[in-house]
CSV table of C-alpha atoms in Angstrom, one decimal:
chain,number,residue,atom,x,y,z
L,5,MET,CA,10.8,61.2,-108.8
L,6,LYS,CA,11.3,64.3,-106.8
L,7,ILE,CA,10.1,62.6,-103.6
L,8,LYS,CA,12.7,59.8,-104.0
L,9,ASN,CA,15.4,62.4,-104.6
L,10,ASN,CA,14.5,64.4,-101.5
L,11,ASN,CA,14.3,61.2,-99.5
L,12,ASN,CA,17.7,60.1,-100.6
L,13,LYS,CA,19.2,63.5,-99.8
L,14,GLU,CA,17.6,63.4,-96.4
L,15,LEU,CA,18.8,59.9,-95.7
L,16,GLN,CA,22.4,60.9,-96.8
L,17,ARG,CA,22.2,64.0,-94.4
L,18,ILE,CA,21.0,61.8,-91.6
L,19,ASP,CA,23.8,59.3,-92.3
L,20,MET,CA,26.4,62.0,-92.4
L,21,LEU,CA,25.3,63.6,-89.1
L,22,SER,CA,25.1,60.3,-87.4
L,23,ASN,CA,28.6,59.4,-88.4
L,24,GLN,CA,29.7,62.8,-87.1
L,25,LEU,CA,27.9,62.0,-83.8
L,26,ILE,CA,29.6,58.7,-83.6
L,27,GLY,CA,33.0,60.2,-84.3
L,28,LEU,CA,32.5,62.9,-81.6
L,29,GLY,CA,31.5,60.2,-79.1
L,30,VAL,CA,34.5,58.2,-79.9
L,31,ILE,CA,36.7,61.2,-79.5
L,32,LEU,CA,35.2,62.1,-76.2
L,33,ASN,CA,35.6,58.5,-75.0
L,34,LEU,CA,39.2,58.3,-76.0
L,35,PHE,CA,40.4,61.8,-74.9
L,36,GLY,CA,37.9,62.4,-72.0
L,37,GLY,CA,40.4,61.5,-69.4
L,38,VAL,CA,43.2,63.6,-71.0
L,39,LEU,CA,41.2,66.7,-71.7
L,40,PHE,CA,39.2,66.8,-68.5
L,41,SER,CA,40.1,66.4,-64.9
L,42,GLU,CA,39.1,63.2,-63.0
L,43,LEU,CA,35.9,64.9,-61.8
L,44,PHE,CA,34.6,65.2,-65.5
L,45,PHE,CA,36.1,61.9,-66.7
L,46,ALA,CA,33.1,59.8,-66.1
L,47,GLY,CA,30.7,62.5,-67.4
L,48,SER,CA,32.7,62.8,-70.6
L,49,ILE,CA,32.6,59.0,-71.2
L,50,LEU,CA,28.8,58.9,-70.6
L,51,ILE,CA,28.3,61.8,-73.0
L,52,GLY,CA,30.5,60.0,-75.5
L,53,ILE,CA,28.5,56.8,-75.2
L,54,TYR,CA,25.3,58.7,-75.5
L,55,LEU,CA,26.6,60.4,-78.7
L,56,ILE,CA,27.6,57.0,-80.2
L,57,PHE,CA,24.2,55.5,-79.3
L,58,THR,CA,22.3,58.6,-80.8
L,59,GLY,CA,24.4,58.3,-83.9
L,60,VAL,CA,23.9,54.5,-84.3
L,61,PHE,CA,20.1,54.7,-83.7
L,62,ASN,CA,19.5,58.0,-85.6
L,63,TYR,CA,19.4,60.6,-82.9
L,64,CYS,CA,17.0,59.0,-80.4
L,65,PRO,CA,17.5,55.5,-78.7
L,66,LEU,CA,14.0,55.7,-77.3
L,67,LYS,CA,12.4,56.9,-80.5
L,68,HIS,CA,10.0,54.0,-80.7
L,69,TYR,CA,9.0,54.4,-77.1
L,70,PHE,CA,8.2,58.0,-77.6
L,71,ILE,CA,6.2,57.3,-80.8
L,72,ARG,CA,4.2,54.6,-79.0
L,73,ARG,CA,3.4,56.9,-76.0
L,74,ALA,CA,2.3,59.6,-78.5
L,75,GLU,CA,0.0,57.1,-80.3
L,76,LYS,CA,-1.5,56.0,-77.0
L,77,SER,CA,-2.3,59.5,-75.8
L,78,LEU,CA,-3.7,60.3,-79.1
L,79,ILE,CA,-5.9,57.3,-79.0
L,80,LEU,CA,-7.0,58.1,-75.4
L,81,ASP,CA,-7.8,61.7,-76.5
L,82,VAL,CA,-10.0,60.4,-79.3
L,83,ILE,CA,-11.8,58.0,-76.9
L,84,LYS,CA,-12.5,60.7,-74.4
L,85,THR,CA,-13.8,63.1,-77.0
L,86,HIS,CA,-16.3,60.7,-78.4
């Protein structure tokens, strides 16, 4: 039971943080042109889009890619050592 409770709390915390990231990204997209000069306008929009994506996909859009790379390197290390 404790594992399930901890899992639920962790998932709720991740959901809350991802919603905050999405909100921050939306705010940067909407007000980026107003808050920053034209030089930083595109940068603020890109940062906003990145924050939205990281919020939607739980912090790392390339998470599965990195996990696969780590697994491959681990397998290669095991093959080399044996």
